[in-house]
Amino acid sequence: DIVMIQAPLSLSVTPGEPASISCRSSQSLLHSNGYNCLDWYLQKPGQSPQLLIYLGTNRASGVPERFSGSGSGTDFTLKISRVEAEDVGVYYCMQALQTPMYTFGQGTKLEV
Amino acid sequence: VRLVESGGGLVQPGGSLRLSCAVSGFNFRSYAMTWVRQAPGKGLEWVSTLSGSDGRAYYTDSVKGRFIISRDNSQNTLYLQINSLRAEDTAIYYCTKDPYYDILTGSSRDRPDYWGQGTLVTVSS
């Protein structure tokens, strides 16, 4: 199984400031098709997870431009350029290289 | 698109439950479906996936031999039969339209993001 490690596990950010979350995988997530099979989800308090970023760098429909994903291989980063109050929740990375046997990071709790 | 789980509850160790996920808003029979669970205060864990086309089922190791995923395409409903329940199976169980299975098999080009609200299973004596 591919192990996903996130850092930090918690983050407290002032509104308007940037935030960054790291995700590392135990093996490369670069598919032979050239895509990195890494997604980012946000789970807001009391809600189901919602997709933010797919295939490493693609923002999902309706996701604000302040969210961006980067990285390749085994090292990935989710960045929020200017954190807003509505961004609170737990952020998860998920590998999809071994579809459908997905694995998630431990989660990073963001407080604003 | 709507996914509505039901069937959770309090069950004793060793007991069984059948979870259901009623789906509307897309052609259910054509797509793979997945169960993901979340233990209280913990992270997300993939549990099981069932393809839409050929009936292939996949399970995480900790539930193999105890859980059975199935579907009724005539009722647009996904099921998860959970048997021999253990305390560590206590979790919210979410159903979701599988994010990549159908892309990988070439039957879809869309990256879906559809989740139910979850149903809570509590295993306790």
PDB file of C-alpha atoms in Angstrom:
ATOM      1  CA  ASP A   1       0.000   0.000   0.000  1.00  0.00           C
ATOM      2  CA  ILE A   2       1.082   3.537  -0.669  1.00  0.00           C
ATOM      3  CA  VAL A   3       1.504   5.508   2.537  1.00  0.00           C
ATOM      4  CA  MET A   4       0.647   9.201   2.532  1.00  0.00           C
ATOM      5  CA  ILE A   5       2.220  11.528   5.081  1.00  0.00           C
ATOM      6  CA  GLN A   6       0.989  15.073   5.621  1.00  0.00           C
ATOM      7  CA  ALA A   7       2.646  17.937   7.442  1.00  0.00           C
ATOM      8  CA  PRO A   8       1.848  19.788   9.528  1.00  0.00           C
ATOM      9  CA  LEU A   9      -1.042  18.001  11.242  1.00  0.00           C
ATOM     10  CA  SER A  10      -2.446  21.297  12.432  1.00  0.00           C
ATOM     11  CA  LEU A  11      -2.108  24.843  11.283  1.00  0.00           C
ATOM     12  CA  SER A  12      -3.347  28.149  12.654  1.00  0.00           C
ATOM     13  CA  VAL A  13      -3.403  31.017  10.180  1.00  0.00           C
ATOM     14  CA  THR A  14      -4.500  34.647  10.381  1.00  0.00           C
ATOM     15  CA  PRO A  15      -7.103  35.651   7.780  1.00  0.00           C
ATOM     16  CA  GLY A  16      -5.436  37.063   4.695  1.00  0.00           C
ATOM     17  CA  GLU A  17      -2.185  35.202   5.308  1.00  0.00           C
ATOM     18  CA  PRO A  18      -0.964  32.284   3.188  1.00  0.00           C
ATOM     19  CA  ALA A  19      -0.997  28.637   4.216  1.00  0.00           C
ATOM     20  CA  SER A  20       0.831  25.605   2.913  1.00  0.00           C
ATOM     21  CA  ILE A  21       0.340  21.875   3.502  1.00  0.00           C
ATOM     22  CA  SER A  22       2.783  19.199   2.453  1.00  0.00           C
ATOM     23  CA  CYS A  23       1.963  15.658   1.373  1.00  0.00           C
ATOM     24  CA  ARG A  24       4.542  12.966   0.708  1.00  0.00           C
ATOM     25  CA  SER A  25       3.917   9.509  -0.697  1.00  0.00           C
ATOM     26  CA  SER A  26       5.891   6.326  -0.103  1.00  0.00           C
ATOM     27  CA  GLN A  27       6.223   5.829  -3.852  1.00  0.00           C
ATOM     28  CA  SER A  28       5.986   8.007  -6.914  1.00  0.00           C
ATOM     29  CA  LEU A  29       2.463   8.973  -7.937  1.00  0.00           C
ATOM     30  CA  LEU A  30       3.502   9.842 -11.477  1.00  0.00           C
ATOM     31  CA  HIS A  31       1.416   7.753 -13.838  1.00  0.00           C
ATOM     32  CA  SER A  32       2.703   6.612 -17.214  1.00  0.00           C
ATOM     33  CA  ASN A  33       0.203   9.020 -18.768  1.00  0.00           C
ATOM     34  CA  GLY A  34       2.146  11.943 -17.291  1.00  0.00           C
ATOM     35  CA  TYR A  35      -0.360  12.839 -14.592  1.00  0.00           C
ATOM     36  CA  ASN A  36       0.379  12.826 -10.896  1.00  0.00           C
ATOM     37  CA  CYS A  37      -2.361  10.810  -9.215  1.00  0.00           C
ATOM     38  CA  LEU A  38      -2.772  13.042  -6.183  1.00  0.00           C
ATOM     39  CA  ASP A  39      -5.920  14.816  -5.039  1.00  0.00           C
ATOM     40  CA  TRP A  40      -6.659  17.250  -2.243  1.00  0.00           C
ATOM     41  CA  TYR A  41      -9.895  17.308  -0.269  1.00  0.00           C
ATOM     42  CA  LEU A  42     -11.301  19.645   2.342  1.00  0.00           C
ATOM     43  CA  GLN A  43     -13.682  18.367   4.972  1.00  0.00           C
ATOM     44  CA  LYS A  44     -15.442  21.253   6.635  1.00  0.00           C
ATOM     45  CA  PRO A  45     -16.823  20.696  10.135  1.00  0.00           C
ATOM     46  CA  GLY A  46     -19.819  18.382  10.073  1.00  0.00           C
ATOM     47  CA  GLN A  47     -19.674  17.906   6.307  1.00  0.00           C
ATOM     48  CA  SER A  48     -18.617  15.292   3.793  1.00  0.00           C
ATOM     49  CA  PRO A  49     -15.272  15.784   2.053  1.00  0.00           C
ATOM     50  CA  GLN A  50     -15.197  18.042  -0.985  1.00  0.00           C
ATOM     51  CA  LEU A  51     -12.683  17.933  -3.797  1.00  0.00           C
ATOM     52  CA  LEU A  52     -10.307  20.873  -4.120  1.00  0.00           C
ATOM     53  CA  ILE A  53      -7.523  19.721  -6.438  1.00  0.00           C
ATOM     54  CA  TYR A  54      -7.250  16.666  -8.682  1.00  0.00           C
ATOM     55  CA  LEU A  55      -4.298  15.159 -10.520  1.00  0.00           C
ATOM     56  CA  GLY A  56      -1.905  17.282  -8.557  1.00  0.00           C
ATOM     57  CA  THR A  57      -2.619  20.708  -9.965  1.00  0.00           C
ATOM     58  CA  ASN A  58      -6.183  20.958 -11.326  1.00  0.00           C
ATOM     59  CA  ARG A  59      -8.706  22.966  -9.356  1.00  0.00           C
ATOM     60  CA  ALA A  60     -12.106  21.328  -9.144  1.00  0.00           C
ATOM     61  CA  SER A  61     -15.167  23.134 -10.382  1.00  0.00           C
ATOM     62  CA  GLY A  62     -16.138  26.045  -8.145  1.00  0.00           C
ATOM     63  CA  VAL A  63     -12.938  26.027  -6.107  1.00  0.00           C
ATOM     64  CA  PRO A  64     -11.580  29.534  -5.527  1.00  0.00           C
ATOM     65  CA  GLU A  65      -8.373  30.534  -7.272  1.00  0.00           C
ATOM     66  CA  ARG A  66      -6.642  31.071  -3.932  1.00  0.00           C
ATOM     67  CA  PHE A  67      -6.232  27.278  -3.750  1.00  0.00           C
ATOM     68  CA  SER A  68      -3.412  25.764  -5.784  1.00  0.00           C
ATOM     69  CA  GLY A  69      -1.680  22.420  -5.955  1.00  0.00           C
ATOM     70  CA  SER A  70       1.870  21.690  -6.979  1.00  0.00           C
ATOM     71  CA  GLY A  71       4.457  18.954  -6.903  1.00  0.00           C
ATOM     72  CA  SER A  72       5.371  15.772  -8.675  1.00  0.00           C
ATOM     73  CA  GLY A  73       6.503  12.255  -7.911  1.00  0.00           C
ATOM     74  CA  THR A  74       6.422  11.882  -4.151  1.00  0.00           C
ATOM     75  CA  ASP A  75       6.249  15.491  -2.904  1.00  0.00           C
ATOM     76  CA  PHE A  76       3.154  17.635  -3.185  1.00  0.00           C
ATOM     77  CA  THR A  77       1.943  20.916  -1.732  1.00  0.00           C
ATOM     78  CA  LEU A  78      -1.421  22.562  -1.296  1.00  0.00           C
ATOM     79  CA  LYS A  79      -1.240  26.325  -0.995  1.00  0.00           C
ATOM     80  CA  ILE A  80      -3.858  28.826   0.006  1.00  0.00           C
ATOM     81  CA  SER A  81      -2.718  32.270  -1.075  1.00  0.00           C
ATOM     82  CA  ARG A  82      -4.908  34.224   1.351  1.00  0.00           C
ATOM     83  CA  VAL A  83      -6.784  32.235   3.951  1.00  0.00           C
ATOM     84  CA  GLU A  84     -10.404  33.073   4.629  1.00  0.00           C
ATOM     85  CA  ALA A  85     -12.600  32.116   7.559  1.00  0.00           C
ATOM     86  CA  GLU A  86     -14.557  29.655   5.393  1.00  0.00           C
ATOM     87  CA  ASP A  87     -11.386  27.634   4.751  1.00  0.00           C
ATOM     88  CA  VAL A  88     -11.449  26.030   8.209  1.00  0.00           C
ATOM     89  CA  GLY A  89     -11.578  22.281   8.297  1.00  0.00           C
ATOM     90  CA  VAL A  90      -9.388  19.267   7.718  1.00  0.00           C
ATOM     91  CA  TYR A  91      -7.412  18.916   4.510  1.00  0.00           C
ATOM     92  CA  TYR A  92      -6.555  15.481   3.130  1.00  0.00           C
ATOM     93  CA  CYS A  93      -4.364  14.346   0.306  1.00  0.00           C
ATOM     94  CA  MET A  94      -5.290  11.129  -1.463  1.00  0.00           C
ATOM     95  CA  GLN A  95      -3.339   8.942  -3.831  1.00  0.00           C
ATOM     96  CA  ALA A  96      -5.169   7.502  -6.816  1.00  0.00           C
ATOM     97  CA  LEU A  97      -2.277   5.709  -8.491  1.00  0.00           C
ATOM     98  CA  GLN A  98      -3.553   2.397  -7.129  1.00  0.00           C
ATOM     99  CA  THR A  99      -7.166   3.039  -8.166  1.00  0.00           C
ATOM    100  CA  PRO A 100      -9.496   1.979  -6.663  1.00  0.00           C
ATOM    101  CA  MET A 101      -7.408   1.211  -3.574  1.00  0.00           C
ATOM    102  CA  TYR A 102      -7.060   4.822  -2.518  1.00  0.00           C
ATOM    103  CA  THR A 103      -5.131   5.915   0.531  1.00  0.00           C
ATOM    104  CA  PHE A 104      -5.388   9.205   2.356  1.00  0.00           C
ATOM    105  CA  GLY A 105      -3.025  11.281   4.402  1.00  0.00           C
ATOM    106  CA  GLN A 106      -3.711  11.683   8.109  1.00  0.00           C
ATOM    107  CA  GLY A 107      -5.297  15.074   7.572  1.00  0.00           C
ATOM    108  CA  THR A 108      -4.226  18.619   8.414  1.00  0.00           C
ATOM    109  CA  LYS A 109      -6.526  20.679  10.583  1.00  0.00           C
ATOM    110  CA  LEU A 110      -6.642  24.331   9.598  1.00  0.00           C
ATOM    111  CA  GLU A 111      -7.775  26.923  12.106  1.00  0.00           C
ATOM    112  CA  VAL A 112      -8.332  30.493  11.021  1.00  0.00           C
TER     113      VAL A 112
ATOM    114  CA  VAL B   1     -26.924  14.384  -8.082  1.00  0.00           C
ATOM    115  CA  ARG B   2     -27.909  12.989  -4.722  1.00  0.00           C
ATOM    116  CA  LEU B   3     -26.511  10.151  -2.623  1.00  0.00           C
ATOM    117  CA  VAL B   4     -28.350   9.222   0.563  1.00  0.00           C
ATOM    118  CA  GLU B   5     -26.958   6.612   2.936  1.00  0.00           C
ATOM    119  CA  SER B   6     -28.996   4.737   5.493  1.00  0.00           C
ATOM    120  CA  GLY B   7     -28.848   1.621   7.626  1.00  0.00           C
ATOM    121  CA  GLY B   8     -26.343   2.639  10.268  1.00  0.00           C
ATOM    122  CA  GLY B   9     -26.902   2.149  13.957  1.00  0.00           C
ATOM    123  CA  LEU B  10     -25.672   0.597  17.174  1.00  0.00           C
ATOM    124  CA  VAL B  11     -24.687  -3.047  16.900  1.00  0.00           C
ATOM    125  CA  GLN B  12     -22.925  -5.466  19.222  1.00  0.00           C
ATOM    126  CA  PRO B  13     -19.513  -6.898  18.368  1.00  0.00           C
ATOM    127  CA  GLY B  14     -19.939  -9.802  16.013  1.00  0.00           C
ATOM    128  CA  GLY B  15     -23.181  -8.415  14.667  1.00  0.00           C
ATOM    129  CA  SER B  16     -24.206  -7.378  11.163  1.00  0.00           C
ATOM    130  CA  LEU B  17     -25.734  -4.445   9.345  1.00  0.00           C
ATOM    131  CA  ARG B  18     -26.611  -3.629   5.776  1.00  0.00           C
ATOM    132  CA  LEU B  19     -25.883  -0.104   4.677  1.00  0.00           C
ATOM    133  CA  SER B  20     -27.692   1.379   1.693  1.00  0.00           C
ATOM    134  CA  CYS B  21     -26.928   4.301  -0.577  1.00  0.00           C
ATOM    135  CA  ALA B  22     -29.762   5.576  -2.744  1.00  0.00           C
ATOM    136  CA  VAL B  23     -28.495   7.406  -5.801  1.00  0.00           C
ATOM    137  CA  SER B  24     -30.168   9.833  -8.173  1.00  0.00           C
ATOM    138  CA  GLY B  25     -29.038  12.290 -10.816  1.00  0.00           C
ATOM    139  CA  PHE B  26     -26.759  10.157 -12.951  1.00  0.00           C
ATOM    140  CA  ASN B  27     -26.860   6.844 -14.790  1.00  0.00           C
ATOM    141  CA  PHE B  28     -26.072   4.732 -11.733  1.00  0.00           C
ATOM    142  CA  ARG B  29     -25.683   1.413 -13.503  1.00  0.00           C
ATOM    143  CA  SER B  30     -22.826   2.668 -15.650  1.00  0.00           C
ATOM    144  CA  TYR B  31     -20.457   3.804 -12.927  1.00  0.00           C
ATOM    145  CA  ALA B  32     -18.274   2.398 -10.197  1.00  0.00           C
ATOM    146  CA  MET B  33     -19.248   3.236  -6.643  1.00  0.00           C
ATOM    147  CA  THR B  34     -17.132   3.356  -3.512  1.00  0.00           C
ATOM    148  CA  TRP B  35     -17.521   3.284   0.272  1.00  0.00           C
ATOM    149  CA  VAL B  36     -15.202   5.396   2.418  1.00  0.00           C
ATOM    150  CA  ARG B  37     -15.334   5.443   6.211  1.00  0.00           C
ATOM    151  CA  GLN B  38     -14.181   7.764   8.953  1.00  0.00           C
ATOM    152  CA  ALA B  39     -13.750   6.645  12.533  1.00  0.00           C
ATOM    153  CA  PRO B  40     -14.754   9.252  15.148  1.00  0.00           C
ATOM    154  CA  GLY B  41     -12.195  12.050  15.149  1.00  0.00           C
ATOM    155  CA  LYS B  42     -10.006  10.203  12.645  1.00  0.00           C
ATOM    156  CA  GLY B  43      -9.133  10.417   8.973  1.00  0.00           C
ATOM    157  CA  LEU B  44     -10.647   8.977   5.828  1.00  0.00           C
ATOM    158  CA  GLU B  45     -10.235   5.320   4.879  1.00  0.00           C
ATOM    159  CA  TRP B  46     -11.187   3.694   1.595  1.00  0.00           C
ATOM    160  CA  VAL B  47     -13.265   0.569   2.281  1.00  0.00           C
ATOM    161  CA  SER B  48     -14.610  -0.945  -0.935  1.00  0.00           C
ATOM    162  CA  THR B  49     -15.370  -0.287  -4.604  1.00  0.00           C
ATOM    163  CA  LEU B  50     -17.748  -1.997  -7.009  1.00  0.00           C
ATOM    164  CA  SER B  51     -17.501  -1.473 -10.734  1.00  0.00           C
ATOM    165  CA  GLY B  52     -20.555  -0.601 -12.769  1.00  0.00           C
ATOM    166  CA  SER B  53     -19.721  -2.672 -15.796  1.00  0.00           C
ATOM    167  CA  ASP B  54     -18.284  -6.041 -14.869  1.00  0.00           C
ATOM    168  CA  GLY B  55     -19.152  -6.365 -11.199  1.00  0.00           C
ATOM    169  CA  ARG B  56     -15.584  -6.368  -9.953  1.00  0.00           C
ATOM    170  CA  ALA B  57     -15.329  -5.732  -6.226  1.00  0.00           C
ATOM    171  CA  TYR B  58     -12.377  -4.476  -4.261  1.00  0.00           C
ATOM    172  CA  TYR B  59     -11.887  -4.354  -0.488  1.00  0.00           C
ATOM    173  CA  THR B  60      -9.383  -2.977   1.941  1.00  0.00           C
ATOM    174  CA  ASP B  61      -7.559  -5.798   3.717  1.00  0.00           C
ATOM    175  CA  SER B  62      -9.154  -5.203   7.122  1.00  0.00           C
ATOM    176  CA  VAL B  63     -12.664  -5.937   5.828  1.00  0.00           C
ATOM    177  CA  LYS B  64     -12.007  -8.749   3.360  1.00  0.00           C
ATOM    178  CA  GLY B  65     -14.148 -11.742   4.159  1.00  0.00           C
ATOM    179  CA  ARG B  66     -16.450  -9.687   6.409  1.00  0.00           C
ATOM    180  CA  PHE B  67     -17.904  -6.968   4.154  1.00  0.00           C
ATOM    181  CA  ILE B  68     -19.748  -7.459   0.881  1.00  0.00           C
ATOM    182  CA  ILE B  69     -20.418  -4.642  -1.556  1.00  0.00           C
ATOM    183  CA  SER B  70     -23.298  -5.010  -3.984  1.00  0.00           C
ATOM    184  CA  ARG B  71     -25.685  -2.976  -6.048  1.00  0.00           C
ATOM    185  CA  ASP B  72     -29.227  -3.068  -7.386  1.00  0.00           C
ATOM    186  CA  ASN B  73     -29.193  -1.166 -10.636  1.00  0.00           C
ATOM    187  CA  SER B  74     -32.971  -1.355 -10.942  1.00  0.00           C
ATOM    188  CA  GLN B  75     -33.265   0.524  -7.644  1.00  0.00           C
ATOM    189  CA  ASN B  76     -30.215   2.797  -8.163  1.00  0.00           C
ATOM    190  CA  THR B  77     -28.939   1.605  -4.825  1.00  0.00           C
ATOM    191  CA  LEU B  78     -25.523   0.606  -3.532  1.00  0.00           C
ATOM    192  CA  TYR B  79     -25.180  -1.682  -0.519  1.00  0.00           C
ATOM    193  CA  LEU B  80     -22.544  -2.650   1.979  1.00  0.00           C
ATOM    194  CA  GLN B  81     -23.232  -5.753   4.019  1.00  0.00           C
ATOM    195  CA  ILE B  82     -21.036  -5.558   7.080  1.00  0.00           C
ATOM    196  CA  ASN B  83     -20.622  -8.741   9.125  1.00  0.00           C
ATOM    197  CA  SER B  84     -18.584  -9.890  12.123  1.00  0.00           C
ATOM    198  CA  LEU B  85     -18.397  -6.307  13.279  1.00  0.00           C
ATOM    199  CA  ARG B  86     -15.553  -5.152  15.480  1.00  0.00           C
ATOM    200  CA  ALA B  87     -15.123  -2.067  17.615  1.00  0.00           C
ATOM    201  CA  GLU B  88     -12.657  -0.716  15.048  1.00  0.00           C
ATOM    202  CA  ASP B  89     -15.413  -0.715  12.409  1.00  0.00           C
ATOM    203  CA  THR B  90     -17.122   2.108  14.287  1.00  0.00           C
ATOM    204  CA  ALA B  91     -17.227   4.961  11.797  1.00  0.00           C
ATOM    205  CA  ILE B  92     -19.277   7.157   9.548  1.00  0.00           C
ATOM    206  CA  TYR B  93     -19.661   5.317   6.253  1.00  0.00           C
ATOM    207  CA  TYR B  94     -19.849   7.493   3.148  1.00  0.00           C
ATOM    208  CA  CYS B  95     -20.793   6.360  -0.328  1.00  0.00           C
ATOM    209  CA  THR B  96     -19.267   8.176  -3.247  1.00  0.00           C
ATOM    210  CA  LYS B  97     -19.177   7.948  -7.003  1.00  0.00           C
ATOM    211  CA  ASP B  98     -15.765   6.460  -7.550  1.00  0.00           C
ATOM    212  CA  PRO B  99     -13.374   9.214  -8.572  1.00  0.00           C
ATOM    213  CA  TYR B 100     -11.113   7.430 -11.036  1.00  0.00           C
ATOM    214  CA  TYR B 101     -12.203   3.845 -11.786  1.00  0.00           C
ATOM    215  CA  ASP B 102     -14.245   4.739 -14.850  1.00  0.00           C
ATOM    216  CA  ILE B 103     -11.609   7.156 -16.110  1.00  0.00           C
ATOM    217  CA  LEU B 104      -9.001   4.402 -15.811  1.00  0.00           C
ATOM    218  CA  THR B 105     -11.179   1.932 -17.731  1.00  0.00           C
ATOM    219  CA  GLY B 106     -11.854   4.504 -20.426  1.00  0.00           C
ATOM    220  CA  SER B 107     -15.588   4.703 -19.910  1.00  0.00           C
ATOM    221  CA  SER B 108     -15.587   8.258 -18.572  1.00  0.00           C
ATOM    222  CA  ARG B 109     -13.578  11.442 -18.855  1.00  0.00           C
ATOM    223  CA  ASP B 110     -15.113  13.299 -15.927  1.00  0.00           C
ATOM    224  CA  ARG B 111     -13.577  13.489 -12.483  1.00  0.00           C
ATOM    225  CA  PRO B 112     -16.705  13.299 -10.275  1.00  0.00           C
ATOM    226  CA  ASP B 113     -17.032  14.526  -6.716  1.00  0.00           C
ATOM    227  CA  TYR B 114     -20.284  13.203  -5.306  1.00  0.00           C
ATOM    228  CA  TRP B 115     -20.608  12.107  -1.679  1.00  0.00           C
ATOM    229  CA  GLY B 116     -23.465  11.223   0.582  1.00  0.00           C
ATOM    230  CA  GLN B 117     -23.891  12.670   4.055  1.00  0.00           C
ATOM    231  CA  GLY B 118     -22.783   9.424   5.670  1.00  0.00           C
ATOM    232  CA  THR B 119     -24.353   6.916   8.035  1.00  0.00           C
ATOM    233  CA  LEU B 120     -22.909   6.180  11.474  1.00  0.00           C
ATOM    234  CA  VAL B 121     -22.132   2.629  12.515  1.00  0.00           C
ATOM    235  CA  THR B 122     -21.332   2.124  16.195  1.00  0.00           C
ATOM    236  CA  VAL B 123     -20.056  -1.230  17.360  1.00  0.00           C
ATOM    237  CA  SER B 124     -20.352  -1.576  21.105  1.00  0.00           C
ATOM    238  CA  SER B 125     -21.690  -3.928  23.735  1.00  0.00           C
TER     239      SER B 125
END
